CSV table of N, CA and C in Angstrom, one decimal:
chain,number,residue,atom,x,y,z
A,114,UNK,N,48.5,137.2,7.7
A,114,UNK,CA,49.4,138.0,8.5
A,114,UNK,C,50.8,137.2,8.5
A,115,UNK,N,52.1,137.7,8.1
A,115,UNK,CA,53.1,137.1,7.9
A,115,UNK,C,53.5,137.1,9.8
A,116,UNK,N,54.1,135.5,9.6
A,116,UNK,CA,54.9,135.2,11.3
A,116,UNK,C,56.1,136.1,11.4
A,117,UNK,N,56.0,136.6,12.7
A,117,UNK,CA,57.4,137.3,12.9
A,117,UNK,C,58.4,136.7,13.9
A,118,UNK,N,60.0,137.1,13.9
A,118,UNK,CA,60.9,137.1,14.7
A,118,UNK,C,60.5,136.9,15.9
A,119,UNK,N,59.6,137.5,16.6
A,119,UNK,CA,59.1,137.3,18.3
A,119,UNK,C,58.6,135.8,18.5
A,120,UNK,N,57.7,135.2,16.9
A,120,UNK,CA,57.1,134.1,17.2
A,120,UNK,C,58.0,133.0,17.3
A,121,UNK,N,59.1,133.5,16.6
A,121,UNK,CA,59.9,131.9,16.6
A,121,UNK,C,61.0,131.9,17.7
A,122,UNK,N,61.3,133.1,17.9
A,122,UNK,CA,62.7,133.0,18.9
A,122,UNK,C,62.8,132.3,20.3
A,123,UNK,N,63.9,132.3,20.4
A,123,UNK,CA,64.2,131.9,22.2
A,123,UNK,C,63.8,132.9,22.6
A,124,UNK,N,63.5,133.1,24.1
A,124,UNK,CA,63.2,134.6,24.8
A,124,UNK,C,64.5,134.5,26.2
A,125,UNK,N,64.7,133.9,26.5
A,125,UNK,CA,65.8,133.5,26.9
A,125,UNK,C,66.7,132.5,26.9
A,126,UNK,N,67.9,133.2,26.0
A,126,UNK,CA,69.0,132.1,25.1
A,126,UNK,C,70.0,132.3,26.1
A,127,UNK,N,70.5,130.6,26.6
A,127,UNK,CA,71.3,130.5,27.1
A,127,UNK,C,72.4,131.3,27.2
A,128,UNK,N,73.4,131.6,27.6
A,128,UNK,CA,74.4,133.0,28.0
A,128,UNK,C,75.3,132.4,28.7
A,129,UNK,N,76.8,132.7,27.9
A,129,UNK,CA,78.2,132.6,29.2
A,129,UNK,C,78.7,134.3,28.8
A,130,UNK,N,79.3,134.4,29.9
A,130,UNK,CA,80.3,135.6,29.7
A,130,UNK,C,81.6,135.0,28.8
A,131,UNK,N,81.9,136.1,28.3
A,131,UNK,CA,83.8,136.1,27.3
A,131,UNK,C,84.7,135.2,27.9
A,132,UNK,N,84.4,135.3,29.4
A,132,UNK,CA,85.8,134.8,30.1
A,132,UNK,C,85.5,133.7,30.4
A,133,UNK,N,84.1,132.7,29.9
A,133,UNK,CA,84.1,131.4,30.7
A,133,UNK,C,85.1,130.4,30.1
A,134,UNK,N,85.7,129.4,31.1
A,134,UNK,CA,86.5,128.7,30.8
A,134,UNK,C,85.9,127.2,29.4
A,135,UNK,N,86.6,127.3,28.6
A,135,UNK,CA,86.3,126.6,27.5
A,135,UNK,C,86.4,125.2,27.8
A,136,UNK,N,86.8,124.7,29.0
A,136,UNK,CA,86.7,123.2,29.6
A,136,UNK,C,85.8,123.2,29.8
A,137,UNK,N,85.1,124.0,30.6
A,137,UNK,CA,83.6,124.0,30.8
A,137,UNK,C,81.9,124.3,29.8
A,138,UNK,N,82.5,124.3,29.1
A,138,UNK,CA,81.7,124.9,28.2
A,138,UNK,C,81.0,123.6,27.6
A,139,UNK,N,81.0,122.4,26.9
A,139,UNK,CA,80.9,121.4,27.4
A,139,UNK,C,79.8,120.9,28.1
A,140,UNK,N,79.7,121.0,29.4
A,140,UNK,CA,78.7,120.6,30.4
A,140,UNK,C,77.6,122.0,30.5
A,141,UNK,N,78.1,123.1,30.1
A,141,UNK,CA,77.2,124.5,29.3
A,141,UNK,C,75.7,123.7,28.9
A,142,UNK,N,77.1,123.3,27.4
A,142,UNK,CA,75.8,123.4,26.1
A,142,UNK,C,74.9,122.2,26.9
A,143,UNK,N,75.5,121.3,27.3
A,143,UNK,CA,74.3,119.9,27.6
A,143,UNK,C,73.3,120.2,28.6
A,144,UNK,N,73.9,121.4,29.6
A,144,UNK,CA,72.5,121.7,30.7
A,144,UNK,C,71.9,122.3,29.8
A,145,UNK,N,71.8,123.1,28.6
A,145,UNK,CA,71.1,123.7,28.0
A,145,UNK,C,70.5,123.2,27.0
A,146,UNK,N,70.3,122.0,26.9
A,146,UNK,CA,70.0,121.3,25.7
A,146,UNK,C,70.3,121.7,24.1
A,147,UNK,N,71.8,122.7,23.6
A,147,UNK,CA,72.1,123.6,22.9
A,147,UNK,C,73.2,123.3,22.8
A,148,UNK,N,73.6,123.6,21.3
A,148,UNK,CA,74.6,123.4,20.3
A,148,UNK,C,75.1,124.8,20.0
A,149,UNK,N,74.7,125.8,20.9
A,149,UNK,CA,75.6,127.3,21.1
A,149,UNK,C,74.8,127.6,22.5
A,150,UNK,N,75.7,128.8,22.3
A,150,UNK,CA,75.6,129.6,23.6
A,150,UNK,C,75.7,131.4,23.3
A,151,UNK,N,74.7,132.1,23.3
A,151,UNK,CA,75.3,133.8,23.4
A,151,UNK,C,75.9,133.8,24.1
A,152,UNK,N,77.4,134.8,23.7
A,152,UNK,CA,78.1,135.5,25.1
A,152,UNK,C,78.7,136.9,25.1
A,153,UNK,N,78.4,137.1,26.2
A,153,UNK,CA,78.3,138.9,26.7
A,153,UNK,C,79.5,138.9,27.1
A,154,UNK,N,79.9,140.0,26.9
A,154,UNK,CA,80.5,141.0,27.6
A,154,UNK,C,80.7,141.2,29.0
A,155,UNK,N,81.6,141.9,30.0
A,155,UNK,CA,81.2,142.3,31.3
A,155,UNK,C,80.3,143.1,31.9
A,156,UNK,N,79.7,144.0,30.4
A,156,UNK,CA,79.0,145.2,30.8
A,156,UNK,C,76.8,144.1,30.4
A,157,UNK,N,77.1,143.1,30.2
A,157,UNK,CA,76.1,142.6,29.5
A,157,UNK,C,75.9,142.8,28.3
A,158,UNK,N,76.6,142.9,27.0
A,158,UNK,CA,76.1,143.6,25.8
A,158,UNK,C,76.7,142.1,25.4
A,159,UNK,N,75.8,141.5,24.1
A,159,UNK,CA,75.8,141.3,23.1
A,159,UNK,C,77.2,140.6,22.6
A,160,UNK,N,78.5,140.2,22.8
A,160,UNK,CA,79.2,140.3,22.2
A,160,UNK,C,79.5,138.6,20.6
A,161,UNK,N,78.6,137.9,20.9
A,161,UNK,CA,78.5,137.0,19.5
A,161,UNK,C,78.1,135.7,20.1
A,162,UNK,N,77.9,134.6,19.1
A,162,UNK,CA,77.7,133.2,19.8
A,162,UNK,C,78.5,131.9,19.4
A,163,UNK,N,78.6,131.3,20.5
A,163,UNK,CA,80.2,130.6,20.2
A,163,UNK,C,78.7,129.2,19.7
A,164,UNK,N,79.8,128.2,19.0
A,164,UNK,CA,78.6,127.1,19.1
A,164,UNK,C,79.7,125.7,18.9
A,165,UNK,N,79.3,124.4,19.1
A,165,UNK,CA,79.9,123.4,18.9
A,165,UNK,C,81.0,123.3,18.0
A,166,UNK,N,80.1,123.5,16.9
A,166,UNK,CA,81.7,123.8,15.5
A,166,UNK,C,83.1,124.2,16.0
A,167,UNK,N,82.7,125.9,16.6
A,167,UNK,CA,83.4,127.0,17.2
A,167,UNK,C,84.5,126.6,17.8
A,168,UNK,N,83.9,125.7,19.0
A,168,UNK,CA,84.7,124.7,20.1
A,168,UNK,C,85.7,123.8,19.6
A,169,UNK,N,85.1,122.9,18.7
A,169,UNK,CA,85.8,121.7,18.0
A,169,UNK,C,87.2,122.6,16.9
A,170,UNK,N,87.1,123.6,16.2
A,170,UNK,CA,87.8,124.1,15.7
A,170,UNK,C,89.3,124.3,16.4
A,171,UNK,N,88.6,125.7,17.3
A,171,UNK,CA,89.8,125.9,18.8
A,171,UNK,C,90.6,124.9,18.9
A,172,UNK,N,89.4,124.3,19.4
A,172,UNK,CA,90.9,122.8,20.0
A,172,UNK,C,91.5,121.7,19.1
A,173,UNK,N,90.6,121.7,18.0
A,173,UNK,CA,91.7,121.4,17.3
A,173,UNK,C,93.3,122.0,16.8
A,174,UNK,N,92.7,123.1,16.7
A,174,UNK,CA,93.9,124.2,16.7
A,174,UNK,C,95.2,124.0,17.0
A,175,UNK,N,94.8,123.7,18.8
A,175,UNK,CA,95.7,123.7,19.9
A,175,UNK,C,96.2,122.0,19.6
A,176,UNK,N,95.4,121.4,18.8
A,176,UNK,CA,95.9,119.7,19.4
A,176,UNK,C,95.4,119.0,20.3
A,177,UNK,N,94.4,119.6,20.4
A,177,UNK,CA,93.2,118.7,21.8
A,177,UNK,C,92.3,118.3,21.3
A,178,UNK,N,91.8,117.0,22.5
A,178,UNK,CA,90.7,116.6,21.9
A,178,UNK,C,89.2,117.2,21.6
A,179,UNK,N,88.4,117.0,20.7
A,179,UNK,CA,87.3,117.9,20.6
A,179,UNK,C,86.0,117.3,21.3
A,180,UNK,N,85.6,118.4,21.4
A,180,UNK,CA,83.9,118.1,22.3
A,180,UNK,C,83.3,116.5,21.6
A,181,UNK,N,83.6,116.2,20.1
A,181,UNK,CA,82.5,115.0,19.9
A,181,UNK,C,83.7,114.0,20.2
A,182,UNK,N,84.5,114.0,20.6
A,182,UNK,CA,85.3,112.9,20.5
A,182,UNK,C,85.3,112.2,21.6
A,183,UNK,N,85.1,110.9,21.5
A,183,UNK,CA,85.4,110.2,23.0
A,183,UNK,C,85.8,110.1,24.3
A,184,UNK,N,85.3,110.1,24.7
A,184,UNK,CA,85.8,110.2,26.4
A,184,UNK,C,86.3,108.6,27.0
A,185,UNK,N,87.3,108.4,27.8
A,185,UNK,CA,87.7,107.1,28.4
A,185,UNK,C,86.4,106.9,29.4
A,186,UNK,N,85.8,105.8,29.1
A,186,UNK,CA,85.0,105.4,30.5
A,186,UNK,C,83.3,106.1,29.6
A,187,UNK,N,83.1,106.6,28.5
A,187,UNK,CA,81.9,107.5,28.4
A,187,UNK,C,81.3,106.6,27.2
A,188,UNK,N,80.3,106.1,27.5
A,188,UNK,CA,79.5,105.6,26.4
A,188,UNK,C,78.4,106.6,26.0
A,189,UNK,N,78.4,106.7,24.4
A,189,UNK,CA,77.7,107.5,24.0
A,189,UNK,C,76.1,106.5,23.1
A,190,UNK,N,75.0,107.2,24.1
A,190,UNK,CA,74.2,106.4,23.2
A,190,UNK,C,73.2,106.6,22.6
A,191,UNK,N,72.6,106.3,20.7
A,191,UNK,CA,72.3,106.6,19.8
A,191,UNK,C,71.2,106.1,19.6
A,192,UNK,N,69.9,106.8,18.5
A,192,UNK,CA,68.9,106.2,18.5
A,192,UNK,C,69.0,105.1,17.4
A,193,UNK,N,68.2,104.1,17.4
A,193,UNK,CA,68.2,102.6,16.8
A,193,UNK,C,68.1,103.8,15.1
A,194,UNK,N,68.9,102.7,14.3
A,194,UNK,CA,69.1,103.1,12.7
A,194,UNK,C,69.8,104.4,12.4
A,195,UNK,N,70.7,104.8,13.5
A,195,UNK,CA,71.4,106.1,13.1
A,195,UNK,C,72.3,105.6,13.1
């Protein structure tokens, strides 16, 4: 019997609305343990999923810094041989 779509999916995938502020987005993905986020609409529908890439793009755009880039004061830390 072939595996289906129900067996593998999230059943509830993290979710911002359109309008959440993209500073925050950020501390989003990390409570979520996730490298996207679905985001809806005001009416709740479906409207697409933004993801890390997404983020880092944006602001580069603009000339800001991006989500993997360093923070003053933030050590980032890595498993041994990576």
């Amino acid at each position: 019997k072939p595996l289906r779509v129900r067996q593998a999916m999230m059943p509830s995938p993290p979710v911002v609305r359109r309008d959440f502020p993209l500073c925050l987005l950020e501390r989003e993905l990390s409570q979520h343990g996730s490298d996207w986020l679905v985001v809806i609409d005001d009416d709740g529908t479906v409207a697409g999923i933004v993801t890390t890439g997404d983020v880092d793009r944006a602001l580069r755009a603009l000339g800001r810094r991006t989500m993997g880039a360093p923070r003053p004061g933030i050590v980032f830390a890595t498993k041994q041989g990576q």
